[in-house]
Coordinates of C-alpha atoms (C1' of nucleotides) in Angstrom, one line a residue:
Chain D
M1249 CA -0.1 -0.2 0.1
T1250 CA 1.3 3.4 -1.0
K1251 CA 2.4 5.7 2.4
F1252 CA 2.9 9.0 2.0
S1253 CA 6.8 8.6 2.1
D1254 CA 6.5 7.1 -1.4
L1255 CA 4.9 10.2 -3.0
K1256 CA 8.0 12.4 -3.5
L1257 CA 6.8 15.0 -1.5
D1258 CA 9.3 17.9 -0.4
P1259 CA 10.7 16.3 3.0
K1260 CA 9.7 18.7 5.4
V1261 CA 6.2 18.6 4.0
L1262 CA 6.2 14.5 4.5
K1263 CA 7.6 16.2 7.9
A1264 CA 4.6 17.8 8.7
V1265 CA 2.5 15.5 7.2
E1266 CA 4.0 12.8 10.2
D1267 CA 3.6 15.3 12.5
A1268 CA -0.1 15.2 11.9
G1269 CA 0.1 11.5 12.3
Y1270 CA -0.7 10.5 8.6
E1271 CA 1.1 7.8 7.2
T1272 CA -1.4 6.5 4.4
P1273 CA -2.6 8.9 1.5
T1274 CA -6.5 8.7 1.4
P1275 CA -7.4 7.2 -2.5
I1276 CA -7.7 10.8 -3.7
Q1277 CA -4.7 12.0 -2.1
A1278 CA -2.8 9.0 -3.6
G1279 CA -4.0 9.6 -7.6
A1280 CA -3.7 13.7 -6.8
I1281 CA 0.0 14.1 -5.5
P1282 CA 1.7 12.0 -8.0
P1283 CA 0.5 14.1 -11.4
A1284 CA 0.5 17.4 -9.6
L1285 CA 3.7 17.1 -8.1
E1286 CA 5.1 16.3 -11.9
G1287 CA 3.1 19.6 -12.7
R1288 CA 0.1 18.0 -14.4
D1289 CA -3.1 19.5 -14.7
V1290 CA -5.3 17.6 -12.1
L1291 CA -9.4 16.9 -12.4
G1292 CA -10.7 15.4 -8.7
I1293 CA -14.2 14.2 -8.4
A1294 CA -14.4 13.8 -5.0
Q1295 CA -16.8 15.1 -1.8
T1296 CA -15.6 16.0 1.2
G1297 CA -13.8 13.9 3.5
T1298 CA -12.6 12.4 1.3
G1299 CA -9.1 14.2 2.0
K1300 CA -9.2 16.4 -0.9
T1301 CA -7.9 19.3 1.0
A1302 CA -4.6 17.7 1.5
S1303 CA -4.7 16.1 -1.7
F1304 CA -3.9 20.2 -3.4
T1305 CA -2.0 21.5 -0.8
L1306 CA 0.2 19.0 -0.3
P1307 CA 2.0 19.2 -3.8
M1308 CA 1.4 22.8 -3.6
I1309 CA 3.6 23.3 -0.7
S1310 CA 6.2 20.7 -2.1
L1311 CA 6.3 22.7 -5.5
L1312 CA 6.3 26.4 -4.0
K1313 CA 9.3 25.5 -1.4
R1314 CA 11.8 26.7 -4.4
G1315 CA 10.9 30.0 -5.1
R1316 CA 10.0 33.6 -3.5
A1317 CA 7.4 35.3 -3.6
R1318 CA 7.1 39.2 -5.1
A1319 CA 5.3 42.0 -4.0
R1320 CA 1.5 41.9 -5.2
M1321 CA 2.2 39.1 -6.7
P1322 CA 1.2 35.8 -5.2
R1323 CA 2.3 32.3 -6.6
S1324 CA -0.7 30.5 -6.2
L1325 CA -4.1 30.7 -5.7
V1326 CA -6.7 28.7 -3.9
L1327 CA -10.3 29.4 -4.9
A1328 CA -13.4 28.1 -2.0
P1329 CA -17.0 29.3 -2.3
T1330 CA -17.4 30.4 1.1
R1331 CA -15.7 32.0 3.9
E1332 CA -15.4 29.2 6.1
L1333 CA -14.5 26.5 3.4
A1334 CA -11.6 29.2 2.4
A1335 CA -10.4 29.4 6.5
Q1336 CA -10.3 25.9 6.3
V1337 CA -7.9 25.0 3.4
A1338 CA -5.8 28.5 5.2
E1339 CA -5.6 26.0 8.5
N1340 CA -4.9 23.0 6.5
F1341 CA -1.9 25.2 4.6
D1342 CA -0.5 25.9 7.8
T1343 CA -0.2 22.9 9.4
Y1344 CA 1.9 21.2 6.6
A1345 CA 3.6 24.2 5.8
K1346 CA 4.9 24.3 9.2
H1347 CA 8.5 23.5 8.4
T1348 CA 9.1 25.4 5.1
K1349 CA 9.2 29.3 5.0
L1350 CA 6.2 29.7 2.6
T1351 CA 3.6 32.5 3.6
K1352 CA 0.0 33.2 2.8
A1353 CA -2.9 35.3 2.6
L1354 CA -6.6 33.9 3.1
L1355 CA -8.7 36.8 1.3
I1356 CA -12.4 36.8 2.4
G1357 CA -15.1 39.2 2.6
G1358 CA -16.8 40.5 5.9
V1359 CA -13.5 41.8 7.1
S1360 CA -11.3 44.6 6.3
F1361 CA -8.7 45.0 3.7
G1362 CA -6.0 46.9 5.8
E1363 CA -4.6 43.2 7.1
Q1364 CA -5.2 41.4 3.6
D1365 CA -3.3 44.6 1.7
K1366 CA -0.4 44.4 3.8
L1367 CA 0.1 41.1 3.4
I1368 CA -0.2 41.2 -0.6
D1369 CA 2.1 44.2 -0.6
R1370 CA 4.8 42.1 1.0
G1371 CA 4.0 39.7 -1.3
V1372 CA 3.1 35.8 -0.5
D1373 CA 3.2 32.7 -1.8
V1374 CA 0.0 31.0 -1.5
L1375 CA -3.3 33.3 -1.8
I1376 CA -6.7 31.2 -0.2
A1377 CA -10.0 33.1 -1.3
T1378 CA -13.7 33.2 -2.2
P1379 CA -14.5 34.7 -5.4
G1380 CA -15.9 38.2 -4.8
R1381 CA -12.8 39.2 -2.1
L1382 CA -10.5 38.4 -4.1
L1383 CA -11.9 40.2 -7.5
D1384 CA -12.4 43.2 -5.3
H1385 CA -8.8 43.1 -4.4
F1386 CA -8.0 42.5 -8.2
E1387 CA -10.1 45.7 -9.5
R1388 CA -8.7 47.8 -6.6
G1389 CA -4.9 47.1 -8.7
K1390 CA -3.7 46.1 -5.2
L1391 CA -2.9 42.9 -7.3
L1392 CA -1.6 41.0 -9.9
L1393 CA -2.2 37.5 -10.9
T1394 CA 0.3 37.1 -13.7
G1395 CA 2.6 35.5 -11.1
V1396 CA 0.2 32.8 -10.7
Q1397 CA 2.0 29.3 -11.2
I1398 CA -0.8 27.2 -9.4
M1399 CA -4.8 27.7 -8.8
V1400 CA -6.7 25.5 -7.3
V1401 CA -10.5 25.8 -7.8
D1402 CA -12.3 23.7 -4.7
E1403 CA -15.5 22.7 -4.7
A1404 CA -16.5 23.5 -8.3
D1405 CA -20.1 22.6 -8.2
R1406 CA -20.9 24.3 -5.5
M1407 CA -19.3 27.5 -7.3
L1408 CA -21.8 26.7 -9.5
D1409 CA -24.7 26.4 -7.7
M1410 CA -23.6 29.9 -6.2
G1411 CA -22.9 31.9 -9.6
F1412 CA -19.9 31.8 -9.0
I1413 CA -18.9 30.7 -12.4
P1414 CA -18.5 33.7 -14.2
D1415 CA -16.2 34.8 -11.7
I1416 CA -14.2 31.8 -11.6
E1417 CA -13.3 32.3 -15.6
R1418 CA -13.3 35.2 -15.2
I1419 CA -9.8 34.5 -12.5
F1420 CA -9.0 31.8 -14.7
Q1421 CA -8.3 34.6 -17.6
L1422 CA -6.7 36.5 -15.3
T1423 CA -3.4 34.0 -14.5
P1424 CA -0.9 33.3 -17.1
F1425 CA -2.1 30.5 -19.5
T1426 CA 0.8 28.5 -18.2
R1427 CA -0.4 27.9 -14.7
Q1428 CA -1.0 24.4 -13.5
T1429 CA -4.7 23.7 -12.4
L1430 CA -5.7 21.9 -9.7
F1431 CA -9.5 21.7 -10.2
F1432 CA -12.3 19.8 -7.7
S1433 CA -15.8 19.2 -7.6
A1434 CA -18.0 16.2 -6.1
T1435 CA -19.7 16.4 -9.7
M1436 CA -19.8 16.7 -13.1
A1437 CA -22.0 19.4 -14.7
P1438 CA -22.0 19.9 -17.9
E1439 CA -21.3 23.7 -16.9
I1440 CA -18.1 22.4 -15.2
E1441 CA -17.3 20.2 -17.8
R1442 CA -17.6 23.2 -20.1
I1443 CA -15.0 25.0 -18.2
T1444 CA -13.0 22.4 -17.2
N1445 CA -12.1 21.5 -21.3
T1446 CA -10.9 25.4 -21.5
F1447 CA -9.2 26.2 -18.7
L1448 CA -7.5 22.4 -17.9
S1449 CA -4.6 21.0 -20.1
N1450 CA -4.9 17.2 -20.7
P1451 CA -5.8 16.6 -16.8
E1452 CA -4.9 13.9 -14.7
K1453 CA -8.5 12.8 -14.2
I1454 CA -9.4 11.1 -9.9
E1455 CA -12.7 9.5 -9.1
V1456 CA -13.1 8.6 -6.1
A1457 CA -16.3 7.5 -3.9
R1458 CA -17.0 9.5 -0.7
A1459 CA -15.0 8.1 2.2
A1460 CA -16.5 5.4 3.4
T1461 CA -20.1 6.4 3.9
T1462 CA -22.8 8.5 2.4
G1463 CA -25.9 6.9 3.8
E1464 CA -24.8 2.8 4.4
N1465 CA -24.3 4.1 8.4
I1466 CA -26.6 7.2 8.6
T1467 CA -30.0 6.3 10.1
Q1468 CA -32.7 8.3 8.3
G1469 CA -36.0 9.3 9.4
V1470 CA -38.8 11.9 8.6
L1471 CA -41.8 13.0 10.8
M1472 CA -44.6 14.2 9.1
F1473 CA -45.6 17.0 10.5
K1474 CA -49.4 18.8 10.5
P1475 CA -50.4 21.9 12.2
S1476 CA -53.4 21.9 14.4
R1477 CA -54.1 25.7 13.4
R1478 CA -52.4 27.8 10.5
D1479 CA -51.6 30.3 13.4
R1480 CA -49.8 27.6 15.4
A1481 CA -47.7 26.2 12.6
A1482 CA -44.4 27.9 13.9
T1483 CA -44.6 26.9 17.6
E1484 CA -45.6 23.7 17.1
K1485 CA -42.8 23.3 15.1
R1486 CA -40.2 24.2 17.0
D1487 CA -42.0 21.9 19.9
M1488 CA -41.5 19.1 17.4
L1489 CA -38.0 19.8 16.8
R1490 CA -37.5 19.6 20.9
R1491 CA -39.2 16.2 20.9
L1492 CA -37.3 15.2 18.2
I1493 CA -34.1 15.8 20.0
E1494 CA -35.3 14.8 23.4
R1495 CA -35.8 11.3 22.4
E1496 CA -33.0 10.8 20.4
G1497 CA -31.6 11.2 24.2
E1498 CA -28.4 10.9 25.1
A1499 CA -27.0 9.5 22.1
C1500 CA -27.1 12.9 20.7
T1501 CA -23.9 14.3 21.4
N1502 CA -24.1 17.2 18.9
A1503 CA -26.4 18.0 16.3
I1504 CA -26.3 20.5 12.9
I1505 CA -30.1 21.6 12.4
F1506 CA -30.7 23.0 8.8
C1507 CA -33.6 25.4 8.2
N1508 CA -33.8 26.9 5.1
R1509 CA -33.9 30.4 5.6
K1510 CA -31.7 32.4 7.9
V1511 CA -34.9 34.0 9.9
D1512 CA -36.0 30.9 10.7
V1513 CA -32.2 30.1 11.6
D1514 CA -32.3 33.0 14.1
V1515 CA -35.3 32.3 15.3
V1516 CA -35.1 28.4 16.3
A1517 CA -31.5 28.9 17.7
K1518 CA -33.2 31.6 20.0
S1519 CA -36.3 29.5 20.9
L1520 CA -33.8 26.3 22.0
K1521 CA -32.0 28.7 23.9
K1522 CA -34.6 29.9 25.5
H1523 CA -35.7 26.4 26.1
G1524 CA -32.0 25.5 27.8
Y1525 CA -30.3 24.3 25.3
N1526 CA -26.6 24.7 24.4
A1527 CA -27.2 26.3 21.1
E1528 CA -26.1 29.1 18.2
P1529 CA -27.1 29.8 14.9
I1530 CA -24.6 30.4 12.2
H1531 CA -25.7 31.8 8.5
G1532 CA -24.4 34.5 6.1
D1533 CA -25.6 37.4 7.4
L1534 CA -24.0 36.8 10.4
D1535 CA -20.8 38.5 10.7
Q1536 CA -17.6 37.2 10.0
S1537 CA -16.3 37.0 13.6
Q1538 CA -19.1 35.1 14.9
R1539 CA -19.5 32.8 12.4
M1540 CA -16.0 31.6 12.8
R1541 CA -16.5 32.1 16.9
T1542 CA -19.5 29.8 16.5
L1543 CA -17.6 27.4 14.2
A1544 CA -14.8 27.1 16.9
G1545 CA -16.7 26.3 19.6
F1546 CA -19.0 23.8 17.6
R1547 CA -16.0 21.7 16.6
D1548 CA -14.3 22.0 19.9
G1549 CA -17.8 20.5 22.1
S1550 CA -18.6 23.8 24.1
I1551 CA -22.0 24.4 21.6
K1552 CA -23.8 20.9 21.1
F1553 CA -26.1 22.5 18.7
L1554 CA -25.7 24.4 15.3
I1555 CA -28.7 26.0 13.9
A1556 CA -27.1 26.4 10.3
S1557 CA -28.7 27.7 7.2
D1558 CA -27.1 25.7 3.7
V1559 CA -23.6 27.8 4.3
A1560 CA -22.6 24.5 6.1
A1561 CA -24.2 22.1 4.2
R1562 CA -21.2 21.3 2.2
G1563 CA -17.8 20.8 3.0
L1564 CA -17.3 22.2 6.2
D1565 CA -15.5 20.0 8.1
I1566 CA -16.7 18.8 11.0
P1567 CA -15.8 15.7 13.1
A1568 CA -18.0 13.7 14.8
V1569 CA -21.6 15.0 14.4
S1570 CA -24.3 12.4 15.8
H1571 CA -27.2 14.0 14.5
V1572 CA -28.3 16.0 11.9
F1573 CA -32.1 17.4 12.1
N1574 CA -33.4 19.1 9.0
Y1575 CA -35.9 21.2 10.6
D1576 CA -37.1 21.9 6.7
V1577 CA -37.4 20.0 3.9
P1578 CA -34.4 21.3 1.7
S1579 CA -36.1 22.3 -1.8
H1580 CA -33.1 21.6 -3.6
A1581 CA -33.3 17.5 -3.2
E1582 CA -29.3 16.9 -3.7
D1583 CA -28.9 19.3 -0.8
Y1584 CA -30.5 16.6 1.7
V1585 CA -27.9 14.4 0.4
H1586 CA -25.1 17.3 1.6
R1587 CA -26.8 17.8 4.6
I1588 CA -27.3 14.9 6.0
G1589 CA -23.4 13.5 5.2
R1590 CA -22.5 15.7 7.9
T1591 CA -23.2 13.3 10.1
G1592 CA -21.9 9.2 9.4
R1593 CA -18.1 10.7 8.8
A1594 CA -15.6 8.9 8.9
G1595 CA -17.7 5.1 9.2
R1596 CA -19.3 6.2 12.2
S1597 CA -22.8 5.7 12.3
G1598 CA -25.4 8.9 12.3
V1599 CA -28.6 9.7 12.3
A1600 CA -30.4 12.1 10.3
L1601 CA -33.8 13.1 10.9
M1602 CA -36.2 15.5 9.4
I1603 CA -39.4 17.3 10.1
C1604 CA -41.9 17.4 6.7
A1605 CA -44.3 19.8 6.7
P1606 CA -47.8 19.9 4.3
V1607 CA -46.0 22.1 2.0
D1608 CA -42.4 20.2 2.1
E1609 CA -44.1 17.2 0.5
K1610 CA -43.7 18.1 -3.1
N1611 CA -40.2 18.4 -2.1
L1612 CA -39.9 15.2 0.4
A1613 CA -40.9 13.2 -3.0
D1614 CA -38.1 15.0 -4.9
I1615 CA -35.6 14.0 -2.8
E1616 CA -36.6 10.5 -2.5
R1617 CA -36.8 10.1 -6.1
L1618 CA -33.3 11.4 -6.2
V1619 CA -31.7 8.9 -3.5
Q1620 CA -34.0 6.3 -4.8
N1621 CA -35.7 5.6 -1.5
Q1622 CA -38.5 6.2 0.8
I1623 CA -37.2 7.8 3.9
P1624 CA -38.8 5.5 7.0
R1625 CA -41.4 7.8 8.2
L1626 CA -40.8 8.2 12.2
D1627 CA -44.3 7.9 14.2
A1628 CA -45.8 11.2 15.6
L1629 CA -44.5 12.3 18.6
E1630 CA -46.5 11.9 21.3
G1631 CA -48.6 15.0 22.5
T1632 CA -47.1 16.7 19.5
A1633 CA -49.2 18.7 17.2
T1634 CA -51.9 19.3 19.8
P1635 CA -53.2 22.3 21.0
A1636 CA -51.4 21.4 24.5
A1637 CA -48.4 22.3 21.9
E1638 CA -48.2 26.0 23.4
E1639 CA -48.3 25.0 26.9
A1640 CA -45.8 22.8 26.4
E1641 CA -44.0 26.0 24.9
E1642 CA -43.7 27.5 28.7
T1643 CA -43.4 25.1 31.0
A1644 CA -42.6 21.4 31.2
E1645 CA -40.1 21.2 28.1
S1646 CA -38.2 23.7 29.2
K1647 CA -35.8 20.8 30.7
P1648 CA -34.0 19.3 28.1
S1649 CA -32.0 17.2 29.8
R1650 CA -34.4 15.6 31.3
S1651 CA -34.7 12.2 30.8
R1652 CA -37.8 11.0 28.6
S1653 CA -36.4 7.8 28.0
R1654 CA -39.3 5.1 27.5
S1655 CA -39.7 5.4 23.9
R1656 CA -36.0 6.4 23.7
S1657 CA -33.9 3.3 24.7
R1658 CA -35.9 1.1 22.5
S1659 CA -34.8 3.4 19.5
R1660 CA -31.6 3.4 20.5
S1661 CA -30.9 0.3 20.6
N1662 CA -31.6 -0.1 16.7
S1663 CA -29.4 2.7 15.4
E1664 CA -27.0 2.9 18.7
E1665 CA -24.0 0.8 16.6
P1666 CA -25.0 -0.2 13.2
A1667 CA -21.7 0.8 12.4
A1668 CA -20.7 -2.5 12.9
E1669 CA -23.7 -4.2 11.2
A1670 CA -24.0 -1.7 8.3
P1671 CA -22.1 -4.1 6.2
E1672 CA -24.8 -6.8 6.0
P1673 CA -26.8 -6.7 3.5
Q1674 CA -29.2 -6.3 6.0
E1675 CA -32.6 -7.1 5.6
A1676 CA -34.2 -8.2 8.8
E1677 CA -37.1 -6.4 8.4
A1678 CA -39.0 -8.2 5.8
P1679 CA -39.9 -7.2 2.6
R1680 CA -42.5 -4.8 3.6
S1681 CA -45.8 -4.2 1.6
E1682 CA -45.0 -1.0 1.2
E1683 CA -47.3 2.3 2.4
K1684 CA -48.3 4.3 5.4
S1685 CA -45.5 5.0 7.7
S1686 CA -47.0 5.3 10.3
S1687 CA -47.0 1.1 11.6
R1688 CA -45.7 0.2 14.4
R1689 CA -42.5 0.3 12.8
S1690 CA -40.4 2.9 15.4
G1691 CA -39.3 5.0 12.0
R1692 CA -36.3 4.1 13.2
G1693 CA -35.9 0.9 10.3
R1694 CA -32.3 1.8 8.5
R1695 CA -33.4 2.7 4.8
D1696 CA -35.1 -0.5 4.7
G1697 CA -35.2 -0.1 1.0
G1698 CA -38.1 -2.6 -0.1
D1699 CA -38.5 -0.9 -3.5
R1700 CA -36.8 -3.5 -6.2
D1701 CA -39.3 -2.5 -8.4
R1702 CA -38.3 1.0 -8.7
G1703 CA -35.6 0.3 -11.7
G1704 CA -33.8 -2.3 -12.3
N1705 CA -30.6 -2.4 -10.1
T1706 CA -31.8 0.0 -7.7
P1707 CA -29.3 0.9 -5.3
T1708 CA -30.7 0.6 -1.4
G1709 CA -30.4 3.6 0.5
L1710 CA -28.0 6.0 -0.8
G1711 CA -26.5 2.7 -1.9
D1712 CA -22.5 1.5 -1.0
H1713 CA -20.8 4.4 -1.5
L1714 CA -22.7 7.3 -3.3
P1715 CA -25.6 7.8 -4.6
D1716 CA -25.7 7.8 -8.3
F1717 CA -26.5 11.2 -9.5
I1718 CA -22.9 11.7 -7.6
A1719 CA -21.0 8.8 -9.0
R1720 CA -22.5 10.0 -12.6
S1721 CA -19.5 10.8 -14.2
F1722 CA -19.6 13.7 -17.3
D1723 CA -19.3 10.9 -19.8
D1724 CA -22.7 9.2 -18.8
R1725 CA -24.1 13.1 -18.0
Q1726 CA -23.5 13.4 -21.6
E1727 CA -24.7 10.1 -22.7
T1728 CA -27.5 9.3 -20.6
P1729 CA -30.4 11.8 -20.8
E1730 CA -32.1 11.3 -17.5
A1731 CA -33.9 7.7 -17.7
G1732 CA -37.1 8.8 -15.9
Chain W
dA739 C1' -38.5 30.9 -2.7
dA740 C1' -33.6 30.7 -0.2
dA741 C1' -28.8 30.6 0.5
dA742 C1' -24.1 32.1 -0.7
dA743 C1' -20.6 35.8 -2.1
dA744 C1' -18.3 42.0 -3.0
dC745 C1' -18.4 46.8 -1.3

DNA sequence: AAAAAAC
């Protein structure tokens, strides 16, 4: 098996890798590092959780090690779609460049220009940026991209979703034609393929499945929510969320709760706090320093519940999240996969539970079509969606830690250590004749498939590695106009 | 209809 020491990395980089405790590269690293070190363009098709970041930072540092930066002319450029992701790359760079003298600057919005300007003026080897802020610097005449030898585009498919592709094209055109390009995307949408055809030169293509997971070890469930009265819907939904959390009991060590709208992120966070939960919001309207603080707190465990918009749905490397709660059904089906992918990482088991209001049912259907499976319906939670809910808001429920273990202990036992048994074909649950949910299955039945009829070789759950829509490479995309 | 990202 390949070791990092076989990869011809610079000795100082190798040392830093060893310091960090790594010996064996992940598949994307083993695939991307050698061609990158040879100066070739790389097209990496991989998601977060695959070790993607190191697959470009390690060769970059090795290649840049000799040579010096000139003022205002960075020697390399990394582009990421969100500020947090850019910051994450910067941390990664610090880790692996610690034995070198390479310098870096992080150019993201939401912070003042002053410090960034100073660094650029002095000259940096590596510039890590979100596209908007980078172009802003460029337009102010503070920055020359003609010295860029290596350019990295990370999470290109998300850049596409966010409308950054024109910016990316522009930035490409500002850099020398002779640069080396390392380009990463989780999927190969036609637009992405067009970009790679235009700006990459005979790239080495490396495609890897997601690391060890995508649902195989994620227990999913959806709770159909019907408010008793229109004007109580919001209150009752928050109440339902708390019950959902409580029912998971101690198995829920930390969780991300996704909402579709920023206002709801704020409202839900405030409500949870009021009820004694250790919760903080994160979304794009909060100022950057707070976003950073919150994320750091969530990572180090001082914050237990992160209430998030889709700013946190992809890419952020938050290890060991036991639960993901979808307070809203995401309106883009792919976002569901990204959101629940925040749990069950690195081979751990995870639980992903979602609340579905009547208006969300169409979106739920879209998701189920996408993942080609039905998400198990959870039994209605006792006492919810009834007029009693509003009292609950004020009284008894305010003690989240209170044990209400009756239904929980059982449900737990099902999902507690699925990791060990996950590899099994798993059908203990019997063929199950489709239909309405609220049978006695406590809902936590793992994606028990049961829909072999839904098309030839239907994957069960999200499949062994990753969903079909993600796995599909661009060749397929071009030739298969979407069977259904 | 919303989120992200530039001021």
